[in-house]
Short mmCIF file of C-alpha atoms and ligand atoms in Angstrom, two decimals:
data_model
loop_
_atom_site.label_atom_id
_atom_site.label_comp_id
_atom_site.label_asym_id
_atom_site.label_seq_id
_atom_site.Cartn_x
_atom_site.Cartn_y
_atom_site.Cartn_z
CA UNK A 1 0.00 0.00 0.00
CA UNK A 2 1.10 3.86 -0.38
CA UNK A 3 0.79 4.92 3.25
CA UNK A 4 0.85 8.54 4.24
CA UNK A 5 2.48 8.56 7.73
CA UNK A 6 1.83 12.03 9.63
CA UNK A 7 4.10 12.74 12.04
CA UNK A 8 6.36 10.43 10.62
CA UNK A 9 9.34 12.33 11.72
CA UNK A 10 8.04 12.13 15.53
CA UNK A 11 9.31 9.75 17.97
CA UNK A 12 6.78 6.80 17.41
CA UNK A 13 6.10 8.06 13.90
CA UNK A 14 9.88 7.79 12.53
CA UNK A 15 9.80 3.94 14.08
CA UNK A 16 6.47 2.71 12.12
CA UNK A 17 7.68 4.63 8.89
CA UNK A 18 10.67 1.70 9.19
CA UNK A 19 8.63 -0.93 10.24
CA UNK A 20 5.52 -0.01 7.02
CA UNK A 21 8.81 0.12 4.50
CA UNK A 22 10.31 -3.18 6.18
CA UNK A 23 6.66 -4.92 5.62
CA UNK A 24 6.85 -3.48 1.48
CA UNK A 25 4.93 -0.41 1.84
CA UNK A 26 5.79 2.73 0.30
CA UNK A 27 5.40 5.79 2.54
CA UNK A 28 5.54 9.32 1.93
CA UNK A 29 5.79 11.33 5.22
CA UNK A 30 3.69 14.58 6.20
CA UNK A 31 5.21 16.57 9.36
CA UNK A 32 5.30 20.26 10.73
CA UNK A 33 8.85 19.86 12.51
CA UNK A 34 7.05 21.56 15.18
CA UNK A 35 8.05 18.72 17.16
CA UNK A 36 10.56 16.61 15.35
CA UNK A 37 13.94 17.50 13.93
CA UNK A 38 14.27 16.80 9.81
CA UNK A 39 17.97 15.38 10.57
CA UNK A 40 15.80 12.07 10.92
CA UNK A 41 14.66 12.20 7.61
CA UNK A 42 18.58 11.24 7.07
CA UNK A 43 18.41 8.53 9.31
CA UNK A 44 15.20 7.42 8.19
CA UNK A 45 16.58 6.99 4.75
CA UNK A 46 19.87 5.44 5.98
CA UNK A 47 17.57 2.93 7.66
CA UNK A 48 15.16 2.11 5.03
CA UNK A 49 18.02 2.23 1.75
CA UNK A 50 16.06 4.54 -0.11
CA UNK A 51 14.59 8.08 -0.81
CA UNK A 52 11.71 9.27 1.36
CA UNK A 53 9.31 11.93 0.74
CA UNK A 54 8.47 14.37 2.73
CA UNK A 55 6.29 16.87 2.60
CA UNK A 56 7.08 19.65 5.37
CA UNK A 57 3.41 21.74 6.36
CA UNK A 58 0.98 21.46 9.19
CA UNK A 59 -2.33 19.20 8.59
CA UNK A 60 -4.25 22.30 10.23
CA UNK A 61 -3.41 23.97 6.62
CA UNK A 62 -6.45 22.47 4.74
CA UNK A 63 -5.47 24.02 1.35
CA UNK A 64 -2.08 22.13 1.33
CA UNK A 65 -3.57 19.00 2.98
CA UNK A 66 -6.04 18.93 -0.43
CA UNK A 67 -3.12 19.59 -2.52
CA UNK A 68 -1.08 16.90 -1.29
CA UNK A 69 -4.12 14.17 -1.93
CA UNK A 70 -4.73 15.82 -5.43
CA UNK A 71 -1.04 15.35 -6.19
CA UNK A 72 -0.86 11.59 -5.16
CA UNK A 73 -2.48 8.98 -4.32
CA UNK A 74 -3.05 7.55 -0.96
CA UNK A 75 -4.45 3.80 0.07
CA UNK A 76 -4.19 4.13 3.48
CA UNK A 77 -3.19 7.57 6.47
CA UNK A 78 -1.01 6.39 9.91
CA UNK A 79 -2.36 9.44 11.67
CA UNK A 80 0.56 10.39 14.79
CA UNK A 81 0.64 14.49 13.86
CA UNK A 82 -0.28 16.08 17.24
CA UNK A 83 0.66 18.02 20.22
CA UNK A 84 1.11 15.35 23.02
CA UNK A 85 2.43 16.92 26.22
CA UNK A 86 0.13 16.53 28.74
CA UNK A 87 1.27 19.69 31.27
CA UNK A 88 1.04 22.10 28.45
CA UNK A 89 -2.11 20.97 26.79
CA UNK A 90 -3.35 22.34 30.77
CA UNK A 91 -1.24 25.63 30.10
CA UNK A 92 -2.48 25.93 26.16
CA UNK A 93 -6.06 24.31 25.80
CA UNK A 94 -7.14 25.79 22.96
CA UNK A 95 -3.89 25.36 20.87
CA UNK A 96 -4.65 21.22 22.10
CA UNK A 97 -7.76 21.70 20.74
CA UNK A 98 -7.10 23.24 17.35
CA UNK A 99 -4.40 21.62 16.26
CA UNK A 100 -5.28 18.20 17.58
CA UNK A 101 -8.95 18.40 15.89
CA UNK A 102 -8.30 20.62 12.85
CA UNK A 103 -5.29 18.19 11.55
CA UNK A 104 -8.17 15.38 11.67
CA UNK A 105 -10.63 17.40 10.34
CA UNK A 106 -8.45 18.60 7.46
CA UNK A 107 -7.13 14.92 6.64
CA UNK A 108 -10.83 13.43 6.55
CA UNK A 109 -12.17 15.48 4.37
CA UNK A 110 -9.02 15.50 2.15
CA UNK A 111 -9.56 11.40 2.16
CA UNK A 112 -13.16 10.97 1.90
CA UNK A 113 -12.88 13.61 -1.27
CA UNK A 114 -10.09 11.36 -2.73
CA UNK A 115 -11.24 8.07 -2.16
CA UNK A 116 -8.45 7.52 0.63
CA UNK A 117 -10.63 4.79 3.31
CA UNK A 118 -8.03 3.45 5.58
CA UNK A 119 -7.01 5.15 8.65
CA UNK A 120 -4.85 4.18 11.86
CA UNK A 121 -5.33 6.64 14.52
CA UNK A 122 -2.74 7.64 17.40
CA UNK A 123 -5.02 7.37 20.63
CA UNK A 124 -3.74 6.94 24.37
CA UNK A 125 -4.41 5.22 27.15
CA UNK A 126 -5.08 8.57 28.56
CA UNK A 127 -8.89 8.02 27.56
CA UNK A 128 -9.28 5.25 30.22
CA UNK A 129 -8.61 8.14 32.87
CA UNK A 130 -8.64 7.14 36.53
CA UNK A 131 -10.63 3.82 36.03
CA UNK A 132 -9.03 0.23 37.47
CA UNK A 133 -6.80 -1.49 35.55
CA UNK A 134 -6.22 -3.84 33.60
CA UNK A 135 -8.18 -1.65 30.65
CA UNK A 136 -10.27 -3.25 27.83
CA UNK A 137 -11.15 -2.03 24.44
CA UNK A 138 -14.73 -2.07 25.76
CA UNK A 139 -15.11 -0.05 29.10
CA UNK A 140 -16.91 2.92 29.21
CA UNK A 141 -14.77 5.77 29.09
CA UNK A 142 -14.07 8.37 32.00
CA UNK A 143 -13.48 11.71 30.76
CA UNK A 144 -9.73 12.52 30.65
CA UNK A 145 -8.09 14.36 33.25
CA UNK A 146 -6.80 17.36 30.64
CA UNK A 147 -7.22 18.62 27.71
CA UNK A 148 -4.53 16.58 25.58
CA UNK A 149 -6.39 13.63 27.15
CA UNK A 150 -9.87 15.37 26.23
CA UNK A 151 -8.82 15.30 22.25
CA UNK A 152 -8.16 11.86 22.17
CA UNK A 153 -11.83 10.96 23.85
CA UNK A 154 -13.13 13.49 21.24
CA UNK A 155 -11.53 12.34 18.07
CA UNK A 156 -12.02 8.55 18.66
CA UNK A 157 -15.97 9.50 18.88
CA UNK A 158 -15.60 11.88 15.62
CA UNK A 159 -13.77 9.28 13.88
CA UNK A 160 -16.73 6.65 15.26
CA UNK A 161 -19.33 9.76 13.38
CA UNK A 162 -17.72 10.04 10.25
CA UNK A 163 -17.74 5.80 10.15
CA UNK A 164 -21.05 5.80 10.87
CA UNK A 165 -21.92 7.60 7.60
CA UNK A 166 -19.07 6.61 5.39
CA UNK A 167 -19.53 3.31 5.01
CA UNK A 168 -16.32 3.06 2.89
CA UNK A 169 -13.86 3.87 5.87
CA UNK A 170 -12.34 1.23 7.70
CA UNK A 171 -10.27 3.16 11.10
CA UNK A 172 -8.35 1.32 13.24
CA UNK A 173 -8.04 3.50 17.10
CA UNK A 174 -4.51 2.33 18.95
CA UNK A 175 -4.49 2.98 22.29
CA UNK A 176 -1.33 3.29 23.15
CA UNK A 177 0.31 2.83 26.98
CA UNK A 178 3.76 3.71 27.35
CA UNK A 179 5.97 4.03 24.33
CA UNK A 180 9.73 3.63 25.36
CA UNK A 181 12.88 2.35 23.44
CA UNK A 182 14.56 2.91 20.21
CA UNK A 183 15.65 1.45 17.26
CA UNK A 184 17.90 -1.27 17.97
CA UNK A 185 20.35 0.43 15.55
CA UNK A 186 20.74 3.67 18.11
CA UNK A 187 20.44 6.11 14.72
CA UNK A 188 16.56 6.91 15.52
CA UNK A 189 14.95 7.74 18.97
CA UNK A 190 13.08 9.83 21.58
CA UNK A 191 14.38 13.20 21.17
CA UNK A 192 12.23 15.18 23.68
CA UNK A 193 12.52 19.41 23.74
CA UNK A 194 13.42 20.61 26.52
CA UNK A 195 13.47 18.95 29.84
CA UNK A 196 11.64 15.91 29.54
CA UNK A 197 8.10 14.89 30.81
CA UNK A 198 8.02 11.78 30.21
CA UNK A 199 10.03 8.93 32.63
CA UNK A 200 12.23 6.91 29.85
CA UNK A 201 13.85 9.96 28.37
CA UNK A 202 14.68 12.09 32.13
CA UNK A 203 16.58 8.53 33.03
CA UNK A 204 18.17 8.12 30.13
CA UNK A 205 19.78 11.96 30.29
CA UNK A 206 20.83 11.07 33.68
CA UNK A 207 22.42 8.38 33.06
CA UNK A 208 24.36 9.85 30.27
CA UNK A 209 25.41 13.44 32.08
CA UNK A 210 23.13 15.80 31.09
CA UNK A 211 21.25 16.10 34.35
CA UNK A 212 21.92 14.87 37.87
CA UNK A 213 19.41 12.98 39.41
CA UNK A 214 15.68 11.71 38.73
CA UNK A 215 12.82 13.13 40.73
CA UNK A 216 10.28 10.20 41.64
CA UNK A 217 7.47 11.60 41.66
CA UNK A 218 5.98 10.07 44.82
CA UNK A 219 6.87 6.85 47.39
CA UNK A 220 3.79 6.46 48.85
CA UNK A 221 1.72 4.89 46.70
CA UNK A 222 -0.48 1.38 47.48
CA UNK A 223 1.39 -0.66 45.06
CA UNK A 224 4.54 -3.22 45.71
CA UNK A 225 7.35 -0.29 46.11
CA UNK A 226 5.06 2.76 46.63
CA UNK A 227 5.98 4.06 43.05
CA UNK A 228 3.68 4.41 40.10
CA UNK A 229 3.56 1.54 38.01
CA UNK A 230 3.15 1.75 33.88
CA UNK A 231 2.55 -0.89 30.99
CA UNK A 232 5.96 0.37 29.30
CA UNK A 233 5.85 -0.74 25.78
CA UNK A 234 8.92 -0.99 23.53
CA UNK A 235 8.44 1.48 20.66
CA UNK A 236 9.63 -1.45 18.41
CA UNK A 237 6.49 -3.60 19.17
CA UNK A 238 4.13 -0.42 18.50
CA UNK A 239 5.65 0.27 15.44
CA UNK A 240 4.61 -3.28 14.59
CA UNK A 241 1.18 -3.11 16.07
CA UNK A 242 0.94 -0.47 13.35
CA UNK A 243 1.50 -2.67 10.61
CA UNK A 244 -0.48 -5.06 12.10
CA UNK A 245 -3.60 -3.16 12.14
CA UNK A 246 -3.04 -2.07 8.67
CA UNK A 247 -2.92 -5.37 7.61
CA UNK A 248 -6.74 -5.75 9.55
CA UNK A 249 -7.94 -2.93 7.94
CA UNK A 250 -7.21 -4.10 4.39
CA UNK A 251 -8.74 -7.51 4.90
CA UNK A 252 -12.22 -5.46 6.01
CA UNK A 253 -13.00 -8.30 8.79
CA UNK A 254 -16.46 -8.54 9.22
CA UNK A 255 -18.82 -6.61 11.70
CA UNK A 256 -18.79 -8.96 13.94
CA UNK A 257 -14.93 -8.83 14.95
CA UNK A 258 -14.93 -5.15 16.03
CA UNK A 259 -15.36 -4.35 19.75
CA UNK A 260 -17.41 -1.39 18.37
CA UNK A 261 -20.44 -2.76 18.02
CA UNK A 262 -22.42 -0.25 15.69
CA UNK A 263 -19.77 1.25 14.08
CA UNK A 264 -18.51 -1.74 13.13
CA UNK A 265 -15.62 -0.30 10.74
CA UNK A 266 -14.13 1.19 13.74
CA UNK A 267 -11.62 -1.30 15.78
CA UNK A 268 -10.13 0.00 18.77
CA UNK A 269 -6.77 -1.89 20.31
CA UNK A 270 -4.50 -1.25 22.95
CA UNK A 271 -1.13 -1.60 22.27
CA UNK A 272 0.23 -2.44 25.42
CA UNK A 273 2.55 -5.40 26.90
CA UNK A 274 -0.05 -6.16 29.56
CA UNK A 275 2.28 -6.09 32.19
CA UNK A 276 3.26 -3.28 34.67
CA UNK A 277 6.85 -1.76 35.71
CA UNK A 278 7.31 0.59 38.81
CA UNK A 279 9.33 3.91 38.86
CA UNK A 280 12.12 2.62 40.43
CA UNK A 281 12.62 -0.88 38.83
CA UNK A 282 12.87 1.12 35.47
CA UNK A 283 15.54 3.19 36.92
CA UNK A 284 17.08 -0.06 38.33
CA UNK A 285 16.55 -1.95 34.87
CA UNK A 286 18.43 1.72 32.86
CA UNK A 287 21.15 1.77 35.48
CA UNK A 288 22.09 -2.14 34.64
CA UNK A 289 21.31 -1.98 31.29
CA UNK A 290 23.76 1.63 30.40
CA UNK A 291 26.53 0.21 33.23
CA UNK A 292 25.89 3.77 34.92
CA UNK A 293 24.68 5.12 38.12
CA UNK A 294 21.09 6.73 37.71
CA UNK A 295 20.84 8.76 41.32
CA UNK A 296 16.91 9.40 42.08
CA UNK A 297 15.45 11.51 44.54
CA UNK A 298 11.83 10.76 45.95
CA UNK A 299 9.91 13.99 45.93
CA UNK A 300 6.08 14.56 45.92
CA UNK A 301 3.25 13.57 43.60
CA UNK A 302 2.91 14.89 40.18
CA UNK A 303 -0.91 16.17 39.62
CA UNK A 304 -3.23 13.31 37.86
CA UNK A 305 -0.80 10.97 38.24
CA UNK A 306 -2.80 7.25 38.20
CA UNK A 307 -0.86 4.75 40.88
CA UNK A 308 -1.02 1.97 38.04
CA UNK A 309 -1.83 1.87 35.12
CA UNK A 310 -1.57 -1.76 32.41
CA UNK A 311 -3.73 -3.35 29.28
CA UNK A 312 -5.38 -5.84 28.77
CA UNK A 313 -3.73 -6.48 25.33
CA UNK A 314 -5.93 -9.35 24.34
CA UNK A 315 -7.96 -8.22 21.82
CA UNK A 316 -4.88 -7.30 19.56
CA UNK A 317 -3.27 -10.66 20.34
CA UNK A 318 -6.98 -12.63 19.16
CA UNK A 319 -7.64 -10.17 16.06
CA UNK A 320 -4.37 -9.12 15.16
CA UNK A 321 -2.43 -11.77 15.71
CA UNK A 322 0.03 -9.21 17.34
CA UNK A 323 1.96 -9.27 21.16
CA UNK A 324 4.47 -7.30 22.48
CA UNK A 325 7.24 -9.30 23.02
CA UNK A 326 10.36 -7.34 24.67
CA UNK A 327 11.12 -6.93 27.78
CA UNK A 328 12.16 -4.02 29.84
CA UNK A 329 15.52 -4.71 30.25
CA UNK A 330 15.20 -4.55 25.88
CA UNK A 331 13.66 -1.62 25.99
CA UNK A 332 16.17 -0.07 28.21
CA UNK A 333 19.51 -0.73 26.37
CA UNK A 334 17.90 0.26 22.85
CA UNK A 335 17.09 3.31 24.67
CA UNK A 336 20.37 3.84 26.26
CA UNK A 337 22.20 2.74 22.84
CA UNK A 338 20.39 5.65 21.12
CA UNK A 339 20.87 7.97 24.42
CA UNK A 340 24.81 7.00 24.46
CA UNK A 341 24.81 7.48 20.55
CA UNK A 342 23.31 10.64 20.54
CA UNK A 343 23.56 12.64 24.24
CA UNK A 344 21.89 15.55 22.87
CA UNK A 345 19.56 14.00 20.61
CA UNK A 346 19.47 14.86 16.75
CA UNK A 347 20.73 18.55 18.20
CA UNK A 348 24.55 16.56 18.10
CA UNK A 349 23.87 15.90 14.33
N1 UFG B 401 7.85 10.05 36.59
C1 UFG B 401 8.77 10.37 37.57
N2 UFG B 401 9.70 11.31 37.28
C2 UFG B 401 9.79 11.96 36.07
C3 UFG B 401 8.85 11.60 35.06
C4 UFG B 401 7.88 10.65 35.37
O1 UFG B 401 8.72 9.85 38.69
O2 UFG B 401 10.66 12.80 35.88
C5 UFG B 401 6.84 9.01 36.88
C6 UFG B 401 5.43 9.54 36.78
O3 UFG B 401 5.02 10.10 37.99
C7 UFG B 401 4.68 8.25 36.42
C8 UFG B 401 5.70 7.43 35.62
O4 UFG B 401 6.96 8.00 35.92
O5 UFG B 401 4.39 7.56 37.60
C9 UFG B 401 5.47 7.52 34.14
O6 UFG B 401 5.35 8.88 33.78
P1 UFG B 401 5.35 9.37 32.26
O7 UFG B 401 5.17 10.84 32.27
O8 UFG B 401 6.52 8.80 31.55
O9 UFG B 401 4.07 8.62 31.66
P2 UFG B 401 2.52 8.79 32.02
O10 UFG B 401 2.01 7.41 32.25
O11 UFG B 401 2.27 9.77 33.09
O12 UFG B 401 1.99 9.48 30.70
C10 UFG B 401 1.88 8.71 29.54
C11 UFG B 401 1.99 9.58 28.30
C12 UFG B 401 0.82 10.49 28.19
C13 UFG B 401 -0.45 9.77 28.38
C14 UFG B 401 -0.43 8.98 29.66
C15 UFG B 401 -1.65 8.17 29.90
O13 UFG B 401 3.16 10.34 28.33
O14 UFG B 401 0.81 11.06 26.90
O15 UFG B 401 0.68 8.08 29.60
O16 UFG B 401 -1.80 7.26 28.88
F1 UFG B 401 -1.48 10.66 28.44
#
């Protein structure tokens, strides 16, 4: 298939544009660099041995969204263009809000007035909010606790709308837990701006110099060491749930299959490992896995923080025929190979 991959210069992005080539699709890429650095477009290329197109504009521009679909032709969109930072989208609603929605809005109608029918969508386990774990496809959702959260609830129901009436569009929803890892080559990986939010990323620039110690955000937790605990997924495996659900879509499953019920062209997966890591045994796991100290510092509770948080990843394994299968310690040294590779990120390139 010709895939159009937005955000396919991001962090999870750049990983599935290797993994669609490596299955025999062609991909053209569509990113802002709002987020991304093009210096991976390089290492993208290096990875996959040949050219890849890029077209550099923001899906919130409809007129060059149309363009782009007039100009070629598209079988199927990987949807990851977005603002993802869960602090900020607190600080900047309405920026969450247009950019999040308009991309989508811009891209559906640019594929329902091209004849474009397959879409994978980027969605978070962020929509489960402060529910019990372990989550399924099929519990009804709490609202999200902000408004990055809030965009993913909304555009898994407009994308459920536009189904409804479109009965050519098959969408797959991924609801991803938490992406971690690199390439196993150490040429592609997380490159975060500015201080990091996320967990993976803060060790890793500990580890290798650039900051001195990790602040855990909260001991006292009910669970086994009092830290948080997350389904950390290598970003290797989601690149492949990717393909995987690609694959789905194509074969147009019947009804019957989809968790959905009434909109039955819209499947919804987590892509998650099903199993759940503390705070500190990921620091433990980075420390063995780079060979260097990783100090830590237990401090208070971030807001909205969740004490746990897993998937069940069943319904991918039964209908995809996909599984995570690496393990933490995995995840770790691809992450510190890229980290040790690349201290500053593409910024040493
Ligand atoms: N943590 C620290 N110190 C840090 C950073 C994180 O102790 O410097 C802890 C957090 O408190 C949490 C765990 O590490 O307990 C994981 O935190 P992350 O920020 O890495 O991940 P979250 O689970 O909080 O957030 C992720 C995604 C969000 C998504 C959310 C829910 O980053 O986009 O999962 O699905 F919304």
């Amino acid at each position: 298939m010709r895939v159009l991959v937005s955000g396919g210069a991001g962090y999870i992005g750049s990983h599935t544009v290797v993994a669609l080539v490596a299955a025999g699709h062609e991909v053209v890429v569509v990113d802002s660099f709002a987020n991304s650095s093009p210096v991976v477009v390089g290492r993208l290329e290096a990875l996959i041995g040949r050219e890849l197109p890029v077209h550099a504009f923001d899906l919130t521009d409809k007129d060059k969204t149309e363009q782009l679909f007039a100009s070629d032709r598209f079988d199927a969109v990987v949807h990851f263009a977005g603002l993802k930072a869960v602090g900020e989208s607190v600080e900047q609603p309405l920026e969450y809000y247009e950019n999040n929605l308009e991309s989508t809005f811009s891209l559906l109608r640019a594929m329902r007035r091209h004849g474009c029918t397959l879409l994978v969508f980027s969605s978070s386990a962020t929509v489960y909010g402060d529910a019990e774990p372990p989550y399924r496809e099929d519990q009804a959702l709490l609202s999200s606790s902000n408004p990055y959260g809030r965009t993913k609830v909304m555009i898994e129901q407009i994308l459920r709308d536009v189904a409804a009436i479109d009965d050519t569009l098959q969408v797959a929803i991924l609801r991803y837990f938490n992406p971690v890892g690199a390439h196993p080559s150490g040429t592609i990986g997380e490159d975060p701006q500015g201080t990091p939010n996320n967990l993976l990323p803060y060790v890793a620039q500990v580890a290798v110099g650039r900051r001195d110690r990790v602040a855990v955000f909260g001991g006292d937790y009910d669970t086994a060491d009092g830290t948080c605990e997350r389904d950390y997924i290598h970003v290797e495996d989601l690149a492949a749930g990717h393909v995987a659900a690609l694959a789905h879509l194509r074969r147009a499953l019947p009804a019957e299959s989809s968790v959905d019920g009434k909109g039955a062209r819209v499947h919804t997966w987590n892509l998650g490992t099903g199993r759940s890591t503390s705070v500190l045994a990921v620091i433990r796991a980075f420390a063995a896995a780079s060979g260097r100290p990783v100090p830590f510092e237990i401090v208070g509770r971030r807001a909205g923080d969740m004490p746990r948080s897993w998937a069940d990843a069943s319904l991918a394994e039964r209908e995809l025929g996909w599984r995570a299968t690496k393990t933490i310690d995995e995840m770790c040294a691809d992450a510190w190979r890229w980290q040790a590779a690349n201290p500053f990120g593409y910024g040493d390139a």
